[in-house]
Structures are given as structure tokens and as C-alpha cells.
Short mmCIF file of C-alpha atoms in Angstrom, two decimals:
data_model
loop_
_atom_site.label_atom_id
_atom_site.label_comp_id
_atom_site.label_asym_id
_atom_site.label_seq_id
_atom_site.Cartn_x
_atom_site.Cartn_y
_atom_site.Cartn_z
CA MET A 29 44.74 107.94 -8.84
CA LYS A 30 44.16 108.37 -5.12
CA LYS A 31 44.73 105.26 -2.99
CA THR A 32 42.16 104.96 -0.19
CA THR A 33 43.04 102.37 2.45
CA THR A 34 39.80 102.95 4.38
CA PHE A 35 37.95 101.11 1.62
CA PHE A 36 39.23 97.82 3.04
CA ALA A 37 36.37 98.01 5.51
CA LEU A 38 33.93 97.72 2.64
CA PHE A 39 35.11 94.26 1.54
CA MET A 40 32.64 91.49 2.15
CA LEU A 41 33.32 87.77 1.94
CA LEU A 42 30.17 86.19 0.55
CA PHE A 43 29.87 82.44 0.02
CA THR A 44 26.57 81.53 -1.58
CA ILE A 45 26.82 77.75 -1.13
CA ASP A 46 28.25 75.57 1.62
CA SER A 47 27.80 72.16 0.01
CA TYR A 48 30.43 70.01 -1.64
CA VAL A 49 30.78 70.11 -5.41
CA HIS A 50 31.20 66.73 -7.09
CA GLY A 51 32.20 66.72 -10.76
CA LYS A 52 30.54 70.08 -11.41
CA THR A 53 31.60 73.22 -13.16
CA ILE A 54 31.72 76.01 -10.61
CA ILE A 55 32.00 79.75 -10.97
CA LEU A 56 33.94 82.09 -8.72
CA LYS A 57 32.41 85.55 -8.90
CA ILE A 58 34.29 88.72 -8.02
CA GLY A 59 32.48 92.02 -8.16
CA THR A 60 33.14 95.69 -7.73
CA GLY A 61 31.18 98.81 -8.39
CA ILE A 62 29.19 101.60 -6.88
CA LYS A 63 26.39 100.97 -4.44
CA ALA A 64 23.09 100.56 -6.26
CA GLY A 65 21.43 103.88 -6.97
CA MET A 66 24.60 105.95 -7.23
CA THR A 67 25.76 107.12 -10.65
CA PRO A 68 29.47 107.95 -10.67
CA PRO A 69 30.74 111.03 -12.49
CA ALA A 70 32.12 110.41 -15.99
CA ASN A 71 35.59 108.87 -16.07
CA GLN A 72 35.70 108.17 -12.34
CA ILE A 73 37.31 104.86 -11.47
CA GLY A 74 37.11 102.38 -8.61
CA GLY A 75 38.47 98.87 -8.40
CA ILE A 76 40.09 95.98 -6.58
CA ASP A 77 43.40 94.20 -6.86
CA SER A 78 43.21 90.74 -5.38
CA GLN A 79 44.62 87.24 -5.27
CA ILE A 80 42.49 84.10 -5.27
CA ASN A 81 44.09 80.91 -3.95
CA VAL A 82 42.81 77.98 -5.99
CA PRO A 83 42.55 74.52 -4.40
CA VAL A 84 44.10 71.48 -6.04
CA GLY A 85 41.55 69.87 -8.34
CA ALA A 86 40.00 73.09 -9.66
CA THR A 87 41.44 74.33 -12.93
CA PRO A 88 40.42 77.81 -14.17
CA ARG A 89 39.23 77.75 -17.76
CA LEU A 90 38.01 81.24 -18.53
CA VAL A 91 37.37 84.67 -17.15
CA GLU A 92 34.05 86.16 -18.19
CA GLU A 93 32.74 89.62 -17.50
CA GLY A 94 29.20 90.17 -16.30
CA LEU A 95 28.61 92.68 -19.12
CA PRO A 96 29.93 93.07 -21.75
CA GLY A 97 32.13 90.55 -23.56
CA GLN A 98 34.54 88.02 -22.18
CA VAL A 99 38.25 87.72 -21.46
CA ASP A 100 40.45 84.66 -21.76
CA ILE A 101 42.72 83.65 -18.91
CA THR A 102 46.00 81.86 -19.69
CA SER A 103 48.85 80.40 -17.68
CA SER A 104 51.11 83.21 -18.76
CA GLY A 105 50.48 86.83 -19.51
CA VAL A 106 47.61 89.18 -18.76
CA ALA A 107 44.30 89.52 -20.56
CA VAL A 108 42.48 92.85 -20.49
CA GLY A 109 38.87 93.69 -21.23
CA ILE A 110 36.94 96.96 -21.23
CA ASN A 111 34.33 98.49 -18.93
CA PRO A 112 34.78 96.90 -16.50
CA ILE A 113 38.49 96.44 -17.12
CA ILE A 114 39.92 93.08 -16.10
CA GLY A 115 43.52 92.02 -15.88
CA ALA A 116 44.06 88.40 -14.91
CA SER A 117 46.99 86.02 -14.67
CA TYR A 118 47.09 82.43 -13.43
CA THR A 119 50.04 80.68 -11.81
CA ALA A 120 49.48 76.93 -11.74
CA GLY A 121 50.38 74.83 -8.74
CA SER A 122 51.97 71.40 -8.79
CA ASN A 123 50.81 69.09 -11.58
CA ASN A 124 49.19 72.12 -13.21
CA THR A 125 46.36 72.11 -10.67
CA GLY A 126 45.55 74.57 -7.96
CA GLY A 127 47.69 77.68 -7.78
CA THR A 128 46.83 81.38 -7.59
CA ILE A 129 45.01 83.94 -9.70
CA ARG A 130 45.98 87.61 -9.58
CA LEU A 131 43.01 89.65 -10.74
CA ILE A 132 42.46 93.36 -11.18
CA LEU A 133 38.88 94.50 -11.71
CA VAL A 134 38.10 98.14 -12.40
CA ALA A 135 34.68 99.74 -12.74
CA GLN A 136 34.99 102.88 -14.81
CA GLY A 137 32.18 105.40 -14.64
CA GLN A 138 30.53 106.79 -17.74
CA ASN A 139 27.65 109.17 -18.17
CA ASN A 140 24.24 107.54 -17.61
CA ILE A 141 25.74 104.32 -16.23
CA THR A 142 25.16 103.08 -12.70
CA PHE A 143 27.36 100.27 -11.49
CA GLY A 144 25.25 98.19 -9.16
CA PHE A 145 26.19 95.44 -6.75
CA GLY A 146 26.10 92.38 -8.98
CA GLU A 147 28.34 93.47 -11.87
CA PHE A 148 30.85 90.63 -11.68
CA ALA A 149 33.83 89.11 -13.30
CA SER A 150 33.47 85.33 -13.33
CA ILE A 151 36.23 82.73 -13.29
CA VAL A 152 34.94 79.35 -14.45
CA PHE A 153 36.57 76.20 -13.07
CA ASN A 154 36.48 72.62 -14.25
CA VAL A 155 36.29 70.21 -11.31
CA SER A 156 37.07 66.51 -11.63
CA ASP A 157 34.41 63.89 -10.90
CA SER A 158 36.35 62.60 -7.89
CA SER A 159 36.82 66.04 -6.36
CA THR A 160 35.27 67.06 -3.04
CA ILE A 161 36.02 70.77 -3.32
CA LYS A 162 33.91 73.02 -1.12
CA ASP A 163 33.52 76.78 -0.99
CA SER A 164 35.93 77.32 1.92
CA ASP A 165 38.76 75.78 -0.14
CA PHE A 166 38.90 79.01 -2.15
CA THR A 167 40.57 81.80 -0.18
CA TYR A 168 40.77 85.45 -1.05
CA GLU A 169 43.54 87.94 -0.25
CA PRO A 170 42.78 91.60 -0.97
CA ILE A 171 45.92 93.39 -2.12
CA ASP A 172 44.48 96.86 -2.60
CA ILE A 173 41.27 98.80 -3.10
CA TYR A 174 41.52 102.06 -4.91
CA ALA A 175 39.24 104.82 -6.11
CA SER A 176 39.55 108.17 -7.77
CA ASP A 177 38.11 111.31 -6.20
CA GLY A 178 34.34 111.48 -6.13
CA ILE A 179 33.68 107.79 -5.46
CA THR A 180 32.90 107.11 -1.83
CA ASP A 181 30.69 104.02 -1.95
CA LEU A 182 32.88 101.41 -3.57
CA MET A 183 31.87 97.84 -2.75
CA SER A 184 33.53 94.53 -3.49
CA SER A 185 32.63 90.91 -2.94
CA ILE A 186 33.67 87.38 -3.66
CA GLY A 187 31.46 84.34 -3.76
CA ILE A 188 31.10 80.88 -5.21
CA VAL A 189 28.03 79.60 -7.03
CA THR A 190 27.24 76.39 -8.85
CA ALA A 191 26.62 76.90 -12.54
CA LYS A 192 22.88 76.74 -13.19
CA GLU A 193 21.76 74.71 -16.15
CA LYS A 194 19.14 77.33 -17.13
CA ASP A 195 21.42 80.34 -16.75
CA PHE A 196 22.51 81.54 -20.20
CA ASN A 197 24.61 84.53 -19.09
CA SER A 198 26.33 83.02 -16.01
CA ASN A 199 24.88 85.48 -13.51
CA SER A 200 23.47 82.70 -11.30
CA LYS A 201 19.88 83.60 -12.26
CA THR A 202 17.43 81.30 -14.03
CA ASP A 203 16.62 82.63 -17.51
CA ILE A 204 13.54 81.94 -19.66
CA LEU A 205 13.69 80.27 -23.08
CA TRP A 206 10.84 80.92 -25.53
CA ARG A 207 9.77 79.36 -28.85
CA ASN A 208 7.19 80.66 -31.32
CA SER A 209 5.34 77.58 -32.56
CA SER A 210 4.06 79.48 -35.62
CA THR A 211 7.19 81.23 -36.92
CA GLY A 212 9.96 79.03 -35.50
CA GLN A 213 11.56 82.00 -33.73
CA ASN A 214 13.35 81.44 -30.44
CA ALA A 215 14.21 83.96 -27.76
CA ILE A 216 15.78 84.18 -24.32
CA TRP A 217 14.82 86.48 -21.50
CA LEU A 218 17.93 87.04 -19.37
CA MET A 219 16.44 87.44 -15.93
CA ASN A 220 17.29 89.17 -12.68
CA ASP A 221 14.98 87.16 -10.43
CA THR A 222 11.51 88.18 -11.73
CA SER A 223 12.70 91.13 -13.82
CA ILE A 224 13.92 90.97 -17.41
CA ARG A 225 17.47 92.23 -17.70
CA ARG A 226 17.92 91.72 -21.43
CA GLU A 227 16.29 89.92 -24.37
CA PHE A 228 17.96 87.93 -27.15
CA LEU A 229 16.62 86.37 -30.34
CA LEU A 230 18.28 83.04 -31.12
CA VAL A 231 18.79 81.24 -34.41
CA SER A 232 15.40 80.08 -35.68
CA HIS A 233 14.34 76.48 -36.22
CA ALA A 234 11.86 77.29 -38.97
CA ALA A 235 10.20 73.87 -39.21
CA THR A 236 7.46 73.81 -36.61
CA SER A 237 7.88 70.04 -36.27
CA TRP A 238 10.97 70.82 -34.19
CA VAL A 239 10.10 71.44 -30.54
CA ILE A 240 12.32 72.27 -27.59
CA GLY A 241 12.61 69.34 -25.21
CA GLY A 242 14.65 70.91 -22.46
CA ILE A 243 17.83 72.61 -21.28
CA GLY A 244 20.97 71.00 -19.87
CA ASP A 245 24.76 71.24 -19.99
CA PHE A 246 25.46 68.28 -22.29
CA ASN A 247 29.10 69.08 -23.08
CA ALA A 248 30.14 70.02 -19.52
CA ASP A 249 31.36 73.51 -20.35
CA GLY A 250 29.29 75.16 -17.64
CA LYS A 251 26.80 76.60 -20.15
CA PRO A 252 23.25 75.41 -20.86
CA ASP A 253 22.55 73.66 -24.16
CA ILE A 254 19.17 73.18 -25.87
CA LEU A 255 17.66 69.76 -26.60
CA TRP A 256 15.37 69.51 -29.64
CA ARG A 257 12.93 66.85 -30.87
CA ASN A 258 11.32 66.54 -34.28
CA SER A 259 7.81 65.34 -33.51
CA SER A 260 7.31 64.09 -37.07
CA SER A 261 10.55 62.26 -37.84
CA GLY A 262 11.59 61.19 -34.32
CA GLN A 263 14.98 62.90 -34.74
CA ASN A 264 16.65 64.48 -31.71
CA GLN A 265 19.51 66.95 -31.60
CA ILE A 266 21.31 69.21 -29.19
CA SER A 267 22.28 72.82 -29.88
CA LEU A 268 25.56 73.31 -28.02
CA MET A 269 25.53 76.87 -26.76
CA ASN A 270 28.03 79.53 -25.80
CA GLY A 271 25.71 81.74 -23.81
CA THR A 272 23.09 82.93 -26.28
CA SER A 273 25.04 81.78 -29.38
CA VAL A 274 24.82 78.35 -31.00
CA THR A 275 28.29 76.85 -31.52
CA SER A 276 27.14 73.61 -33.19
CA ASP A 277 24.22 71.18 -33.55
CA VAL A 278 24.79 67.54 -32.61
CA SER A 279 22.41 64.77 -33.65
CA ILE A 280 21.73 62.18 -30.97
CA GLN A 281 19.86 58.88 -30.95
CA SER A 282 16.40 59.09 -32.48
CA LEU A 283 13.16 57.74 -30.98
CA SER A 284 10.41 56.88 -33.43
CA GLY A 285 6.76 57.33 -32.57
CA THR A 286 4.96 60.66 -32.51
CA SER A 287 3.43 59.87 -29.11
CA TRP A 288 6.85 60.07 -27.43
CA SER A 289 7.76 63.52 -26.11
CA ILE A 290 10.53 64.85 -23.87
CA GLY A 291 9.29 65.58 -20.36
CA GLY A 292 12.41 67.21 -19.00
CA ILE A 293 16.11 67.08 -18.20
CA GLY A 294 17.64 65.95 -14.91
CA ASP A 295 20.61 64.07 -13.51
CA PHE A 296 18.77 60.88 -12.51
CA ASN A 297 21.87 58.78 -11.76
CA THR A 298 23.82 61.60 -10.05
CA ASP A 299 26.88 61.29 -12.28
CA GLY A 300 26.99 65.04 -12.92
CA LYS A 301 25.58 64.66 -16.46
CA PRO A 302 22.07 65.58 -17.64
CA ASP A 303 19.71 62.72 -18.54
CA ILE A 304 16.53 62.84 -20.63
CA LEU A 305 13.04 62.03 -19.32
CA TRP A 306 10.52 60.71 -21.87
CA ARG A 307 6.74 60.16 -21.86
CA ASP A 308 4.53 58.20 -24.27
CA SER A 309 1.14 59.92 -24.17
CA SER A 310 -0.50 56.97 -25.91
CA THR A 311 0.58 54.14 -23.62
CA GLY A 312 1.37 56.11 -20.44
CA GLN A 313 4.92 54.72 -20.41
CA ASN A 314 7.77 56.82 -19.06
CA GLN A 315 11.49 56.24 -19.41
CA VAL A 316 14.84 57.88 -18.78
CA TRP A 317 17.80 57.97 -21.11
CA LEU A 318 20.92 57.94 -18.93
CA MET A 319 23.35 60.06 -20.89
CA ASP A 320 27.10 60.42 -21.22
CA GLY A 321 27.20 63.84 -22.82
CA THR A 322 25.46 63.44 -26.17
CA SER A 323 25.53 59.62 -26.11
CA VAL A 324 22.84 57.37 -24.63
CA ASN A 325 24.36 54.97 -22.09
CA SER A 326 21.20 53.07 -21.21
CA THR A 327 17.41 53.31 -21.10
CA ILE A 328 15.54 52.84 -17.84
CA THR A 329 11.77 52.33 -17.74
CA ILE A 330 10.18 54.07 -14.77
CA ARG A 331 6.69 54.05 -13.24
CA SER A 332 3.91 54.58 -15.80
CA LEU A 333 0.90 56.90 -15.61
CA ALA A 334 -1.91 55.78 -17.89
CA SER A 335 -4.10 58.84 -18.43
CA ALA A 336 -3.07 61.00 -21.38
CA SER A 337 -4.38 64.04 -19.49
CA TRP A 338 -1.37 63.87 -17.20
CA ARG A 339 1.59 65.73 -18.68
CA ILE A 340 5.09 66.24 -17.32
CA GLY A 341 5.72 69.86 -16.37
CA GLY A 342 9.42 69.49 -15.66
CA THR A 343 11.97 68.22 -13.16
CA GLY A 344 13.47 69.71 -10.02
CA ASP A 345 14.74 68.62 -6.62
CA PHE A 346 11.67 69.47 -4.53
CA ASP A 347 12.57 67.34 -1.49
CA ALA A 348 16.22 68.47 -1.35
CA ASP A 349 17.73 64.98 -1.52
CA GLY A 350 20.01 65.87 -4.42
CA LYS A 351 17.91 63.94 -6.96
CA PRO A 352 15.42 65.30 -9.52
CA ASP A 353 11.71 64.87 -8.89
CA ILE A 354 8.97 64.99 -11.54
CA LEU A 355 6.19 67.59 -11.68
CA TRP A 356 2.90 66.50 -13.26
CA ARG A 357 -0.14 68.51 -14.39
CA ASN A 358 -3.54 67.16 -15.39
CA SER A 359 -4.72 69.36 -18.25
CA SER A 360 -8.34 68.25 -17.79
CA THR A 361 -8.82 68.53 -14.02
CA GLY A 362 -6.22 71.17 -13.18
CA GLN A 363 -4.61 68.90 -10.59
CA ASN A 364 -0.87 69.08 -9.98
CA THR A 365 1.29 66.50 -8.26
CA LEU A 366 4.93 65.67 -7.66
CA TRP A 367 6.63 62.33 -7.93
CA LEU A 368 9.43 62.39 -5.37
CA MET A 369 12.13 60.19 -6.86
CA ASP A 370 15.17 58.25 -5.72
CA GLY A 371 17.01 58.32 -9.02
CA THR A 372 14.77 56.41 -11.41
CA ILE A 373 12.80 54.83 -8.53
CA TYR A 374 9.45 56.35 -7.52
CA LYS A 375 9.26 57.01 -3.74
CA ILE A 376 5.97 58.81 -3.07
CA SER A 377 3.57 61.37 -4.53
CA ALA A 378 3.08 64.82 -3.04
CA SER A 379 0.06 66.92 -3.98
CA ILE A 380 0.44 70.62 -4.58
CA PRO A 381 -2.39 73.12 -5.11
CA SER A 382 -4.52 72.76 -8.23
CA ARG A 383 -4.88 75.34 -10.94
CA TYR A 384 -8.24 74.61 -12.51
CA SER A 385 -8.21 76.68 -15.70
CA ALA A 386 -6.96 74.61 -18.62
CA SER A 387 -5.42 77.79 -20.05
CA TRP A 388 -2.64 77.58 -17.47
CA SER A 389 0.28 75.29 -18.32
CA VAL A 390 3.62 74.72 -16.64
CA GLY A 391 6.33 76.54 -18.54
CA GLY A 392 9.13 75.00 -16.55
CA ILE A 393 11.07 74.75 -13.32
CA GLY A 394 13.78 77.10 -12.06
CA ASP A 395 15.12 78.77 -8.94
CA PHE A 396 13.86 82.31 -9.52
CA ASP A 397 14.38 83.69 -6.02
CA ALA A 398 17.85 82.16 -5.55
CA ASP A 399 16.97 80.28 -2.36
CA GLY A 400 18.29 76.98 -3.70
CA LYS A 401 14.80 75.54 -4.14
CA PRO A 402 12.95 74.94 -7.43
CA ASP A 403 10.06 77.24 -8.30
CA ILE A 404 7.31 76.73 -10.89
CA LEU A 405 6.87 79.03 -13.89
CA TRP A 406 3.38 79.23 -15.44
CA ARG A 407 1.93 80.62 -18.68
CA ASN A 408 -1.70 81.34 -19.53
CA SER A 409 -2.26 80.71 -23.22
CA SER A 410 -5.51 82.71 -23.23
CA THR A 411 -4.49 85.86 -21.35
CA THR A 412 -0.73 85.49 -22.13
CA GLN A 413 0.00 86.16 -18.45
CA ASN A 414 3.08 84.60 -16.88
CA ASP A 415 3.60 84.01 -13.20
CA ILE A 416 5.83 82.15 -10.76
CA TRP A 417 5.01 80.04 -7.73
CA PHE A 418 7.89 80.45 -5.29
CA MET A 419 8.18 77.10 -3.58
CA ASN A 420 9.51 75.80 -0.29
CA GLY A 421 9.67 72.15 -1.23
CA THR A 422 6.06 71.18 -1.99
CA ILE A 423 4.62 74.30 -0.28
CA ILE A 424 3.86 77.54 -2.13
CA LYS A 425 5.49 80.46 -0.30
CA SER A 426 4.17 83.19 -2.58
CA GLY A 427 3.42 84.03 -6.18
CA ALA A 428 4.44 86.82 -8.53
CA LEU A 429 3.28 87.99 -11.93
CA ILE A 430 6.10 88.67 -14.36
CA GLN A 431 6.05 90.47 -17.68
CA SER A 432 3.49 89.07 -20.11
CA LEU A 433 4.16 88.20 -23.74
CA PRO A 434 0.95 89.07 -25.61
CA TYR A 435 1.20 86.51 -28.39
CA ALA A 436 -0.36 83.10 -27.88
CA TYR A 437 2.09 81.34 -30.22
CA TRP A 438 4.99 82.04 -27.86
CA ASN A 439 5.58 79.14 -25.44
CA ILE A 440 7.92 78.90 -22.46
CA GLU A 441 10.41 76.05 -22.87
CA LEU A 442 12.09 75.72 -19.49
CA HIS A 443 11.76 71.97 -18.83
#
């Protein structure tokens, strides 16, 4: 293999957040490959050999490849995956925290495969609740870049991202969860911004009385889980997920009354754990279950909204104060409004443009253009069109149609 020192000039240090991380799972992404649009010859190889210095308080839990598969990281020994090939070893610092990771990532060319910028290995870290780790605490020391003959556009990068609660494949992109209300089938679109990268069918919940209430990381493993409600029995349960696979189903506290529905998931008390927003369409009452994982700590009644025409579209931090706000849609008038919240306290309402056709409903909230601001995903039940409003706070920047799903029974469940 030919060693090419000039490739050092192609390293880029990319930090995608500059805020502090409090009690959150974070992901360090390291990527290598060929510049987008270039297909390497078969069996050509390019890669990086690097060391990541880990700050005290961040403990690596796992190394995951972008595609395919995953590789475990342990405190001794080296784990190896395939295409891209990863070798990783972790040396713990004092008190088994901090330390260094030596990582080798190799992109190996095959016929009809293009390695694009964005094929990453991901090291997942658990961070304690009291930690104030920031992106600059992780430092990166390139040891070598190497490439075989024929590869001249090798690129590498390192960056830190917060784990997104609606990101099922840990690529820092919001994905779309679907449920077929007629058959009980469930599916995930793994997204690359507004494009579908891959589709997965999930385990079915055949009984149509089970509806998806929302998505959140209830067991703090850095992966989104799915909250379910049985609209007939009042039962609630959480499917704990490992990416697109269900690891187990956990029953949580029930709530009787068919008029109660889940409006969305958000961290209303900023403890780093997802809470559950509820609405009673009969009385107009709204409440929040403050959660500790899968256990209900307390119930907080919040401001009511009497008209049954007003439905919760989802939650997101639209005013960038670090606290979830509540999106409302009036299914009769087409009006949309935001409740800007201070935890469970209502601050003020903010109107956003109306969408008058009753066929349009809010599918959910997610950051689809990766600007750190929540966007609004819509579905038209008549035309089966789907589109996104890209938001700058309460202002629409632009809109984009995404792939349609031409079956009216399929509903977006991204609350």
C-alpha cells in the first residue's frame, strides 16, 4: 500500500455544535471516503489512522458503522468490521473515564459503489447528568492517511453531533415513522434531508386500536424508542428500539378514557429525559407526564384549549430557549399556532401561516435541513402528498415536496 503524506492537507476538522451537552448521549463521527461522484476502482483502498482524546466524563459505549452493521468497542483488544473496515481500541483514563481511542477506518472500493462524504464510523458516548462537556473538549490527532494507487480524492472529517431522538440510524438526520391504520404495518423512511436513503418495515402491531403516540429515547441509549397507546383499553407501552429493531416492549402507566390522546414527546423539565404531552379532546384539558425513563414521576396540568377542533401537531423548540414548544392545528379552520413554553408554563402564542384544506395534517416535527431548528412535516390524506415547511423559528423559510406514499391508510407518526 502506498503511503501518501500529501493527503494530510485534505483533513478537515468539523464541529457541528458549539453548545454544552448536559446529561445527553453524544456521538463522535469520523468519516473517510472518496469525494462524492467518484467511483473508486475495485479493491482500491483509502483510510485514516487516528487518535481521539476523550475528556473526563464521557465514556465510549459502542462503535457503529454508517453502513453496514456495527462493531463493539472494548477496553482491551481490537474490533474489526467490514466495508468500511474499522479497528478500534480504547484506553481508559483515571477512574475509567476519559482516555484515548485509537481508530483505523478504511474505505475499500468495490464495483458499483461510490463512497460519498458522509459515510461515517460513529462512537457513542454516555455523558453524566452533571457533565458540562463541549465539542472542543474532544481533540483529534491524525496519525496517518493512506491510499492505494488510483485514489486521489480521499477526504476525512471529524465532528460531534447530539443524538437526535427521531434518528433511527444515527446519521444525524431526522427519519420518518409510518403506520398503516388498516393493516397495522409500520415502516421507517431513513432520510438524507428530504431524500429517502433506505426503507424498513418494522414489526406490526396488528390491532388497529394501537396508535403511535410519539418518539423519544426512553432508556437513554442514544436511540429513539416508540411510544404506543391503545385507544380502546387506555394501555400505554414503549417499544425499546435498537435502530430499526425492537428489543423489548415495556408497559407503562395506563390512562383510561378514549378522549385522551398523546400529543407529543418533549423534555418539559429539562432533565434530559423525554416527557409525554397529553390532550383530552372532550374537555380541552392538557397535561404532561414528567418521566423518569419508563416511569411516571408526576403529572402536571397545563393550559387548556377548549375547542375539539384544535389538535396538537407535535413539539419542538421553535424559540430556541432550550425548551419544547407546542404546535397546534385547527382541523376546521386551517389555522396553525404555536404555544411558546417555559417548561410546563405557557408564555405566549405565535401565529404561523394557515393551511386551509382540511386534507392537510401535521405529520410531525423534525430538523430536516440540519440547521438546528425544528421544521414541520405535512401529509395530505386526499392526494397523499407529503411536504416540509423549513422553519426559522416561527417564520417559514421555504417548502419542499418529498416523496409521496399513495395509500391513504398510511399516516406519518413523527410527534
